[in-house]
Short mmCIF file of C-alpha atoms in Angstrom, two decimals:
data_model
loop_
_atom_site.label_atom_id
_atom_site.label_comp_id
_atom_site.label_asym_id
_atom_site.label_seq_id
_atom_site.Cartn_x
_atom_site.Cartn_y
_atom_site.Cartn_z
CA UNK A 853 -46.35 -16.84 -101.70
CA UNK A 854 -44.88 -13.94 -103.96
CA UNK A 855 -43.53 -12.16 -100.76
CA UNK A 856 -41.67 -15.50 -100.21
CA UNK A 857 -40.22 -15.86 -103.05
CA UNK A 858 -38.99 -11.82 -103.23
CA UNK A 859 -37.32 -12.58 -99.64
CA UNK A 860 -34.73 -15.73 -101.79
CA UNK A 861 -33.96 -14.00 -104.65
CA UNK A 862 -32.78 -11.13 -101.77
CA UNK A 863 -31.22 -13.59 -99.67
CA UNK A 864 -29.73 -15.30 -103.02
CA UNK A 865 -28.58 -11.99 -104.16
CA UNK A 866 -27.15 -10.76 -100.64
CA UNK A 867 -24.98 -14.00 -100.90
CA UNK A 868 -23.89 -13.71 -104.72
CA UNK A 869 -22.63 -10.40 -103.84
CA UNK A 870 -20.92 -11.96 -100.84
CA UNK A 871 -19.71 -13.91 -103.19
CA UNK A 872 -18.92 -11.96 -106.23
CA UNK A 873 -16.66 -9.54 -103.66
CA UNK A 874 -14.53 -12.82 -102.50
CA UNK A 875 -14.48 -13.62 -106.04
CA UNK A 876 -12.67 -10.37 -106.96
CA UNK A 877 -10.33 -10.92 -104.60
CA UNK A 878 -11.40 -7.42 -102.51
CA UNK A 879 -10.94 -8.79 -98.80
CA UNK A 880 -11.77 -6.58 -96.45
CA UNK A 881 -9.45 -3.78 -95.70
CA UNK A 882 -8.66 -2.20 -92.30
CA UNK A 883 -9.12 1.32 -91.26
CA UNK A 884 -5.81 3.86 -92.84
CA UNK A 885 -4.74 6.75 -92.02
CA UNK A 886 -1.64 9.22 -92.42
CA UNK A 887 1.10 10.40 -90.05
CA UNK A 888 2.54 13.62 -91.19
CA UNK A 889 5.59 14.65 -90.43
CA UNK A 890 5.73 17.73 -87.65
CA UNK A 891 7.02 20.98 -89.59
CA UNK A 892 9.67 23.12 -88.62
CA UNK A 893 8.61 24.71 -85.57
CA UNK A 894 5.84 22.75 -84.85
CA UNK A 895 6.18 20.99 -81.11
CA UNK A 896 4.16 18.86 -78.73
CA UNK A 897 3.52 19.42 -75.25
CA UNK A 898 2.38 16.96 -72.77
CA UNK A 899 -0.08 18.87 -70.81
CA UNK A 900 -3.32 16.24 -71.89
CA UNK A 901 -4.91 19.42 -73.99
CA UNK A 902 -4.40 18.86 -78.01
CA UNK A 903 -4.48 22.79 -78.33
CA UNK A 904 -1.33 22.93 -80.55
CA UNK A 905 -1.23 23.80 -84.09
CA UNK A 906 0.44 20.85 -84.07
CA UNK A 907 -2.80 18.43 -83.76
CA UNK A 908 -4.97 21.56 -84.48
CA UNK A 909 -4.00 21.76 -88.01
CA UNK A 910 -4.47 17.25 -88.86
CA UNK A 911 -7.86 15.31 -88.70
CA UNK A 912 -8.87 12.65 -86.24
CA UNK A 913 -9.34 9.15 -87.14
CA UNK A 914 -13.22 7.69 -87.40
CA UNK A 915 -14.86 7.69 -84.50
CA UNK A 916 -14.66 4.33 -82.69
CA UNK A 917 -16.70 0.92 -82.97
CA UNK A 918 -17.62 -2.03 -80.88
CA UNK A 919 -14.37 -3.87 -81.50
CA UNK A 920 -16.65 -6.72 -82.97
CA UNK A 921 -18.09 -3.98 -85.72
CA UNK A 922 -21.13 -2.07 -86.20
CA UNK A 923 -22.88 -3.81 -86.63
CA UNK A 924 -23.51 -6.57 -85.58
CA UNK A 925 -23.18 -4.43 -82.54
CA UNK A 926 -24.23 -0.41 -81.29
CA UNK A 927 -22.63 2.26 -81.63
CA UNK A 928 -21.04 3.24 -78.40
CA UNK A 929 -22.32 5.36 -76.27
CA UNK A 930 -19.76 7.99 -75.90
CA UNK A 931 -17.01 9.32 -78.43
CA UNK A 932 -13.44 8.59 -78.93
CA UNK A 933 -11.16 9.74 -82.20
CA UNK A 934 -7.43 9.79 -82.01
CA UNK A 935 -4.67 11.75 -84.28
CA UNK A 936 -1.18 11.05 -84.79
CA UNK A 937 2.44 13.35 -85.96
CA UNK A 938 5.92 11.77 -86.38
CA UNK A 939 9.58 12.99 -85.84
CA UNK A 940 12.51 11.96 -86.29
CA UNK A 941 11.82 10.33 -82.40
CA UNK A 942 8.60 10.00 -81.17
CA UNK A 943 5.42 8.28 -82.38
CA UNK A 944 3.05 11.19 -80.68
CA UNK A 945 -0.78 9.86 -80.35
CA UNK A 946 -3.64 12.26 -79.21
CA UNK A 947 -7.15 10.87 -78.31
CA UNK A 948 -10.42 12.36 -77.30
CA UNK A 949 -12.22 9.84 -74.52
CA UNK A 950 -15.92 11.69 -74.34
CA UNK A 951 -16.52 10.90 -70.81
CA UNK A 952 -19.18 12.15 -68.45
CA UNK A 953 -18.39 9.80 -65.17
CA UNK A 954 -14.24 10.23 -65.23
CA UNK A 955 -12.43 7.87 -62.78
CA UNK A 956 -9.70 6.10 -62.28
CA UNK A 957 -8.60 3.94 -59.00
CA UNK A 958 -4.88 2.09 -60.06
CA UNK A 959 -1.34 4.70 -58.95
CA UNK A 960 1.33 1.79 -59.81
CA UNK A 961 2.89 2.10 -62.76
CA UNK A 962 2.22 -1.74 -65.33
CA UNK A 963 -1.00 -3.03 -62.90
CA UNK A 964 -3.76 -4.26 -65.34
CA UNK A 965 -5.00 -0.86 -65.95
CA UNK A 966 -8.29 -2.59 -68.47
CA UNK A 967 -9.67 -2.76 -64.47
CA UNK A 968 -10.08 1.11 -65.30
CA UNK A 969 -12.32 2.65 -67.99
CA UNK A 970 -8.50 3.28 -70.16
CA UNK A 971 -7.15 3.91 -73.58
CA UNK A 972 -4.67 1.12 -74.65
CA UNK A 973 -2.39 1.32 -78.37
CA UNK A 974 -1.10 -1.66 -80.17
CA UNK A 975 1.69 -1.26 -82.80
CA UNK A 976 3.12 -3.86 -84.84
CA UNK A 977 5.41 -1.92 -87.13
CA UNK A 978 6.37 -5.01 -89.63
CA UNK A 979 3.48 -6.66 -89.32
CA UNK A 980 4.71 -9.75 -88.83
CA UNK A 981 2.62 -10.64 -85.41
CA UNK A 982 5.24 -11.06 -82.99
CA UNK A 983 6.93 -8.68 -80.69
CA UNK A 984 4.14 -6.02 -81.12
CA UNK A 985 4.00 -3.93 -78.25
CA UNK A 986 0.99 -2.71 -75.73
CA UNK A 987 0.42 0.64 -73.92
CA UNK A 988 -2.17 0.89 -71.72
CA UNK A 989 -3.22 4.12 -69.50
CA UNK A 990 -6.03 5.36 -67.10
CA UNK A 991 -6.90 9.14 -66.65
CA UNK A 992 -4.63 9.34 -63.75
CA UNK A 993 -2.09 8.12 -66.56
CA UNK A 994 -1.40 5.06 -64.46
CA UNK A 995 0.53 3.94 -67.68
CA UNK A 996 1.24 -0.69 -68.16
CA UNK A 997 3.79 -1.02 -71.07
CA UNK A 998 4.35 -4.48 -72.05
CA UNK A 999 5.21 -6.81 -75.64
CA UNK A 1000 4.18 -9.55 -76.64
CA UNK A 1001 6.60 -12.63 -78.40
CA UNK A 1002 3.62 -13.55 -80.05
CA UNK A 1003 -0.44 -13.72 -79.33
CA UNK A 1004 -1.94 -15.13 -76.37
CA UNK A 1005 -3.57 -17.49 -78.69
CA UNK A 1006 0.05 -18.65 -80.13
CA UNK A 1007 0.96 -19.70 -77.00
CA UNK A 1008 2.75 -16.16 -76.45
CA UNK A 1009 4.02 -14.26 -73.30
CA UNK A 1010 3.45 -11.24 -72.27
CA UNK A 1011 7.05 -9.01 -70.97
CA UNK A 1012 6.83 -5.88 -68.96
CA UNK A 1013 8.78 -2.08 -70.09
CA UNK A 1014 9.84 -1.51 -73.64
CA UNK A 1015 11.05 1.80 -72.96
CA UNK A 1016 14.55 0.89 -73.25
CA UNK A 1017 16.40 3.43 -75.62
CA UNK A 1018 13.66 5.89 -74.79
CA UNK A 1019 10.69 6.94 -71.87
CA UNK A 1020 7.39 6.76 -72.91
CA UNK A 1021 6.11 10.47 -72.84
CA UNK A 1022 2.43 10.20 -71.77
CA UNK A 1023 0.20 12.85 -70.07
CA UNK A 1024 -3.72 13.34 -69.15
CA UNK A 1025 -6.27 15.89 -69.58
CA UNK A 1026 -9.50 16.11 -67.38
CA UNK A 1027 -12.16 18.45 -68.35
CA UNK A 1028 -14.14 17.99 -65.66
CA UNK A 1029 -13.23 16.17 -62.37
CA UNK A 1030 -12.02 13.10 -61.39
CA UNK A 1031 -13.74 10.20 -58.65
CA UNK A 1032 -16.26 13.36 -57.74
CA UNK A 1033 -19.31 12.02 -58.89
CA UNK A 1034 -20.79 15.54 -58.27
CA UNK A 1035 -19.69 17.45 -60.69
CA UNK A 1036 -20.50 16.47 -64.04
CA UNK A 1037 -17.15 15.45 -66.27
CA UNK A 1038 -17.67 16.01 -70.36
CA UNK A 1039 -13.74 13.89 -71.53
CA UNK A 1040 -10.33 13.04 -70.80
CA UNK A 1041 -7.02 13.47 -73.55
CA UNK A 1042 -4.38 12.03 -73.48
CA UNK A 1043 -0.92 12.58 -75.01
CA UNK A 1044 1.72 9.70 -75.86
CA UNK A 1045 5.19 10.18 -77.52
CA UNK A 1046 6.15 6.63 -78.72
CA UNK A 1047 10.24 6.38 -79.07
CA UNK A 1048 10.39 4.82 -82.78
CA UNK A 1049 13.14 2.52 -82.21
CA UNK A 1050 11.10 0.99 -78.88
CA UNK A 1051 8.58 -0.07 -81.34
CA UNK A 1052 11.29 -1.96 -83.35
CA UNK A 1053 12.60 -3.62 -80.62
CA UNK A 1054 13.04 -7.06 -81.56
CA UNK A 1055 11.56 -6.62 -84.87
CA UNK A 1056 13.48 -7.60 -88.48
CA UNK A 1057 13.22 -6.06 -91.85
CA UNK A 1058 11.87 -2.95 -89.87
CA UNK A 1059 13.91 0.94 -89.56
CA UNK A 1060 13.13 3.47 -87.42
CA UNK A 1061 12.39 6.24 -87.77
CA UNK A 1062 9.93 5.03 -90.63
CA UNK A 1063 10.79 7.13 -93.81
CA UNK A 1064 8.37 8.50 -96.32
CA UNK A 1065 5.26 6.36 -97.00
CA UNK A 1066 6.43 3.55 -95.11
CA UNK A 1067 3.65 2.03 -93.65
CA UNK A 1068 3.30 0.11 -90.17
CA UNK A 1069 0.09 -1.68 -88.51
CA UNK A 1070 -1.38 -0.01 -85.47
CA UNK A 1071 -5.08 -0.04 -83.78
CA UNK A 1072 -6.21 1.13 -80.51
CA UNK A 1073 -9.07 0.56 -77.92
CA UNK A 1074 -10.74 1.90 -74.81
CA UNK A 1075 -12.70 0.03 -72.40
CA UNK A 1076 -15.07 1.00 -70.09
CA UNK A 1077 -16.83 -0.25 -67.58
CA UNK A 1078 -21.03 0.93 -66.01
CA UNK A 1079 -20.62 2.46 -62.89
CA UNK A 1080 -22.91 3.48 -60.52
CA UNK A 1081 -22.50 5.57 -57.35
CA UNK A 1082 -22.15 4.29 -54.52
CA UNK A 1083 -21.64 7.07 -51.28
CA UNK A 1084 -20.62 9.03 -53.28
CA UNK A 1085 -17.62 6.95 -55.15
CA UNK A 1086 -17.97 5.55 -59.07
CA UNK A 1087 -18.64 1.20 -57.92
CA UNK A 1088 -18.62 -1.26 -60.75
CA UNK A 1089 -21.80 -2.43 -61.48
CA UNK A 1090 -21.15 -5.71 -60.19
CA UNK A 1091 -21.86 -8.96 -63.43
CA UNK A 1092 -21.64 -6.66 -65.87
CA UNK A 1093 -19.37 -7.02 -68.48
CA UNK A 1094 -17.00 -4.16 -69.38
CA UNK A 1095 -17.38 -2.52 -73.62
CA UNK A 1096 -14.44 -2.30 -76.39
CA UNK A 1097 -14.32 -0.01 -78.77
CA UNK A 1098 -11.67 0.08 -80.77
CA UNK A 1099 -10.59 1.98 -84.18
CA UNK A 1100 -10.19 -1.00 -86.12
CA UNK A 1101 -13.00 -3.84 -85.45
CA UNK A 1102 -11.42 -6.88 -85.22
CA UNK A 1103 -14.65 -9.15 -85.68
CA UNK A 1104 -14.39 -10.69 -82.48
CA UNK A 1105 -13.71 -9.75 -78.46
CA UNK A 1106 -10.10 -10.01 -79.15
CA UNK A 1107 -6.71 -7.05 -79.87
CA UNK A 1108 -4.48 -9.84 -80.05
CA UNK A 1109 -4.77 -10.87 -83.84
CA UNK A 1110 -1.83 -7.75 -85.00
CA UNK A 1111 -3.48 -9.12 -88.59
CA UNK A 1112 -6.62 -7.28 -88.22
CA UNK A 1113 -5.29 -4.35 -87.26
CA UNK A 1114 -5.20 -0.60 -88.61
CA UNK A 1115 -2.64 0.95 -91.10
CA UNK A 1116 -1.07 4.38 -90.70
CA UNK A 1117 1.12 5.99 -93.75
CA UNK A 1118 4.09 7.99 -93.50
CA UNK A 1119 4.84 10.66 -94.81
CA UNK A 1120 6.78 13.82 -95.01
CA UNK A 1121 4.61 15.18 -97.56
CA UNK A 1122 2.74 19.17 -96.52
CA UNK A 1123 -0.43 18.49 -94.09
CA UNK A 1124 -2.81 16.79 -95.98
CA UNK A 1125 -1.69 16.90 -98.98
CA UNK A 1126 -0.87 12.21 -98.91
CA UNK A 1127 -3.39 10.08 -99.91
CA UNK A 1128 -2.83 6.57 -98.44
CA UNK A 1129 -1.78 3.92 -101.07
CA UNK A 1130 -3.39 0.35 -99.42
CA UNK A 1131 -0.84 -2.57 -98.75
CA UNK A 1132 0.01 -4.13 -102.81
CA UNK A 1133 0.24 -7.86 -101.53
CA UNK A 1134 -2.84 -7.52 -99.14
CA UNK A 1135 -4.68 -10.31 -100.94
CA UNK A 1136 -1.33 -12.60 -100.20
CA UNK A 1137 -1.58 -11.20 -96.55
CA UNK A 1138 -4.96 -12.24 -96.79
CA UNK A 1139 -4.64 -15.64 -98.10
CA UNK A 1140 -2.03 -16.82 -95.61
CA UNK A 1141 -4.08 -15.95 -92.37
CA UNK A 1142 -7.18 -18.17 -94.10
CA UNK A 1143 -4.76 -20.55 -94.62
CA UNK A 1144 -3.20 -20.64 -90.65
CA UNK A 1145 -7.14 -20.45 -89.69
CA UNK A 1146 -7.81 -23.47 -91.86
CA UNK A 1147 -4.51 -25.07 -90.48
CA UNK A 1148 -5.14 -24.54 -86.75
CA UNK A 1149 -8.88 -26.24 -87.57
CA UNK A 1150 -7.44 -28.98 -88.96
CA UNK A 1151 -4.60 -29.41 -85.55
CA UNK A 1152 -7.69 -29.08 -83.39
CA UNK A 1153 -9.65 -31.89 -84.91
CA UNK A 1154 -7.04 -34.25 -86.12
CA UNK A 1155 -3.52 -33.30 -83.60
CA UNK A 1156 -1.49 -31.75 -86.44
CA UNK A 1157 -1.21 -29.90 -89.60
CA UNK A 1158 -2.50 -30.62 -92.70
CA UNK A 1159 0.92 -31.59 -95.26
CA UNK A 1160 -1.92 -30.90 -98.32
CA UNK A 1161 -4.28 -27.85 -99.07
CA UNK A 1162 -6.88 -30.32 -100.30
CA UNK A 1163 -8.28 -31.39 -96.68
CA UNK A 1164 -8.28 -28.02 -96.15
CA UNK A 1165 -11.47 -26.11 -95.41
CA UNK A 1166 -10.95 -23.17 -97.91
CA UNK A 1167 -13.09 -22.24 -100.52
CA UNK A 1168 -11.44 -23.17 -104.10
CA UNK A 1169 -11.33 -19.70 -106.22
CA UNK A 1170 -9.10 -18.63 -102.43
CA UNK A 1171 -6.43 -21.52 -103.83
CA UNK A 1172 -6.79 -21.25 -107.95
CA UNK A 1173 -3.59 -18.35 -108.56
CA UNK A 1174 -6.51 -16.00 -109.15
CA UNK A 1175 -5.97 -13.72 -106.00
CA UNK A 1176 -2.15 -14.88 -105.51
CA UNK A 1177 -0.06 -17.40 -106.45
CA UNK A 1178 -1.07 -20.78 -105.75
CA UNK A 1179 -0.30 -20.93 -102.17
CA UNK A 1180 2.74 -23.92 -101.35
CA UNK A 1181 3.04 -25.72 -97.75
CA UNK A 1182 5.88 -27.71 -96.61
CA UNK A 1183 5.17 -30.27 -94.45
CA UNK A 1184 7.75 -31.67 -92.34
CA UNK A 1185 7.42 -35.17 -91.08
CA UNK A 1186 4.30 -37.79 -91.50
CA UNK A 1187 1.56 -35.96 -88.61
CA UNK A 1188 3.86 -32.69 -88.92
CA UNK A 1189 3.54 -30.52 -85.41
CA UNK A 1190 4.54 -26.77 -87.68
CA UNK A 1191 3.45 -25.87 -90.74
CA UNK A 1192 4.61 -23.59 -93.03
CA UNK A 1193 2.00 -21.71 -95.66
CA UNK A 1194 3.71 -19.85 -99.24
CA UNK A 1195 2.19 -17.63 -100.77
CA UNK A 1196 3.69 -15.58 -103.95
CA UNK A 1197 2.00 -12.49 -105.13
CA UNK A 1198 1.38 -11.98 -109.24
CA UNK A 1199 2.01 -8.28 -109.69
CA UNK A 1200 5.12 -8.93 -111.78
CA UNK A 1201 7.34 -8.97 -108.96
CA UNK A 1202 9.56 -11.79 -106.28
CA UNK A 1203 7.54 -10.98 -103.83
CA UNK A 1204 6.62 -14.48 -101.91
CA UNK A 1205 4.82 -14.12 -98.66
CA UNK A 1206 5.06 -16.44 -95.75
CA UNK A 1207 3.04 -17.67 -92.33
CA UNK A 1208 3.71 -20.57 -89.62
CA UNK A 1209 1.74 -22.01 -86.76
CA UNK A 1210 2.83 -19.20 -84.55
CA UNK A 1211 0.93 -17.05 -86.83
CA UNK A 1212 4.17 -15.70 -88.21
CA UNK A 1213 3.69 -13.01 -90.97
CA UNK A 1214 6.00 -11.90 -93.47
CA UNK A 1215 6.97 -10.91 -97.26
CA UNK A 1216 10.80 -11.71 -98.96
#
């Protein structure tokens, strides 16, 4: 009996802790990393090896986790880490992909690379959730570059080839052998150079190259299939889903929720001397996303969007003006098929954030 009371108290305390966290306007913040500008004489050679001082002098990201988060999901069975640098033309990505069975079959550019084990990069420099760029590559350095006008859930469609101003640079190195089960491998590593100008292609209110302390949204993903050996070849284990391991967990098996990606902060300081400054408008962004999700829930039941906050499934503390201004909804008709929500910052600035039914989010 006493045990039961104790359990109830623990449950209540856990609930209160979660409640207090949200009541205190502490919205969960994604992963962050500081990207340092290349110094004088620092160069990156595209051979897939991360052995230049430009790489060895900077730190790795945290190890990748399951896309849904760890817990509830188990820790990935192989490690993945990333490093980043930039100059005035390129954002450089270096990745370490631990892998005892290195295989890759696809050889054609812009094929669906995640049918092989792959490494993927998603970038949304202006944080609008629109016109974000995706890049996938396998251990053979076969690549796929595409952009989405908006997320798939919002009716988005992909377009191939976003490297319009300059080519994307990429290389892989395999420590071990490719497609040879008789030889143990240890890892493969990648180097990528993304033209900064192309990363912001079709995006508004963003400049390239970025300025010192500018922040962009980014995430990385690794698709890993279970394989077995048949006739000296690697073959996928039938009826087994792939694993998805990412830098900043998405909370669900979907990379196409750009609002959940991590942050990078660009720095012209000397290496390892900057501190990350959390986005001062994270509350505004978080509340806008919660409103967007509540509107989508309402619309799926009623067939139209709500023009009043009262009808939306939102906790009172979210909309009472404590964490940011009281949200405003601008209806456009009696049974609106669209909506715009706005939330003002309460830090004394005149910043207002907006979101609409296509997940387009911006601050003005």
